[in-house]
Amino acid sequence: MITKVLIANRGEIALRVIRACRELGIKSVAVHSTADSFAMHVRMADEAVCIGPPPADRSYLSIPAVVSACAITGADAVHPGYGFLSENAAFAQVLEEHGITFIGPSSEHIRLMGDKVAAKDFMKQQNVPCVAGSSGPVPSADQAMAVAAKIGYPVIVKAAAGGGGRGMKTVRASEDMEFAFLSARREARAAFGSDLVYIEKFLETPRHIEIQIFGDGRGNAVYLGERDCSLQRRHQKLLEEAPAPGLGEAQRASIGEISANAAASINYSGAGTIEYLFADGEFNFIEMNTRLQVEHPVTEAIFGVDLVREQILVASGEPMSIRQEDLKIRGHAIEARINAERLPNFEPCPGLVATYHAPGGLGVRMDSAIYSGYSVPPHYDSLIGKLVVHGLDRPTAIARMRRALGELIVDGIETTAPLFERLLEEDDIAEGRYNIHWLENWLKDQHG
């Protein structure tokens, strides 16, 4: 059994892991930069180690610093959270070589799914439905145009080594391809250290639906329903809900079984998310995230499963306690990502939090690491909290989210909370009539 977990992360996800460790009777170690010396995860962990200055590449992204912190504290396992080193195959491999348990999949599986082209090829072999596109990386703009001519415009040029909207360019006509292709390669090289790109058909009005899977590393895997993550701005998710509005039970079971079987076929271990674009009643695979997702609390809410606890137990060699036949959806859950950003342009808004009050009551969960008197640093992601609500049905969950947003107080800095208050007034949101382009189109209509 794991005895001490080092959390290679910060903010609310670090707190999330600390809580799971405490309930399991496992000691926790927080690592932090000098900018996070007074962060809540540092206060709440059993031990804390400073691993470097504010720039992430000299602290949270420094593999030697994290491994050294393990050696100093005697931590026998690392939970990577999400972001930072969570999908870094080299990091997982170094831990494996040092006899430290990585709470997640093997470095081999991270590497496989981190290569978007190889991942797509693998999924095709597992009969997972995939969007039409190139059979591998496309080395030149001329070849990109040839692929686009075959599958039809519009297409999207995507970085093979990354995600999150970086290295992605939509192309609607052949005369625009060369500029978009070269631009995507430059962005990909800067963001991921690789300029390999591939081509996919651009779907005009799809929804972004992801399947939560969990494997025990022994050839068994389950699926825990789906999440609709279609409300996005610049490919960044802002609001997620589960289950997806309008998705039928037969569709859910079919794509869920396909996704779980693909994970089981490679003895996948731990939490993972297989992401699809859903259009015209069909699922199209886009990528797999080999980690815990930001939006995992909505899945936990509708199934009553602690995914982080399960991650730790499976990494310890314990059998998976989740059985497919026991996984029954109960109610509806919605998550709003509260960012320290100034509307309407979503500019980062770090600074001193003068007053903070978290909403509460039945069916309300606020995952946050801020507190009154805390200073949000300018060096990291602007996410400061995840407001999650759960209700017996979707209308109840929406009403509960409205109420919870009204209770949330964050004085001293500006946040995106007012955006969600306005969104929940829209008929399209209330009725679940939205897709991955809806939010950006709505923002244009609101602000020009």
Coordinates of N, CA and C in Angstrom, one line a residue, residues 26 59 61 97 121 130 139 147 192 224 234 242 292 298 354 394 446 448:
I26 N -3.3 8.2 4.3 CA -2.0 8.3 3.6 C -1.4 9.7 3.8
S59 N 10.1 25.0 -11.7 CA 9.5 24.5 -10.4 C 8.6 23.3 -10.8
L61 N 7.3 22.2 -13.4 CA 7.6 21.4 -14.6 C 9.0 20.8 -14.6
E97 N 11.6 4.3 -13.0 CA 13.1 3.9 -12.9 C 13.6 4.1 -11.5
D121 N -4.6 6.0 -34.8 CA -4.3 4.7 -35.5 C -4.7 3.6 -34.6
C130 N -13.7 7.2 -35.8 CA -12.7 8.3 -35.9 C -13.2 9.3 -37.0
P139 N 3.7 16.4 -44.0 CA 5.0 17.1 -44.0 C 5.0 18.5 -44.7
V147 N -4.7 16.2 -49.0 CA -5.6 15.5 -48.1 C -7.0 16.3 -48.0
F192 N 5.0 22.6 -28.0 CA 5.2 21.2 -27.7 C 6.6 20.7 -28.1
L224 N -17.8 5.5 -17.0 CA -18.6 6.2 -16.1 C -19.4 7.3 -16.9
R234 N -12.1 29.4 -27.5 CA -10.8 29.2 -28.0 C -10.3 27.8 -27.6
A242 N -23.0 16.7 -16.9 CA -23.2 15.2 -17.0 C -24.5 14.8 -16.4
L292 N -6.6 12.5 -14.9 CA -7.8 13.1 -14.3 C -8.1 14.4 -15.0
V298 N -18.2 16.4 -11.9 CA -19.5 16.2 -12.4 C -19.8 14.7 -12.5
A354 N -9.7 40.1 -1.4 CA -10.0 40.8 -0.2 C -11.0 40.0 0.6
R394 N -32.0 18.0 -14.7 CA -31.2 19.1 -15.2 C -31.8 20.4 -14.8
Q446 N -22.8 39.4 -28.3 CA -22.9 40.3 -27.1 C -22.0 41.5 -27.1
G448 N -19.6 42.1 -30.0 CA -19.1 42.5 -31.3 C -17.7 42.0 -31.6

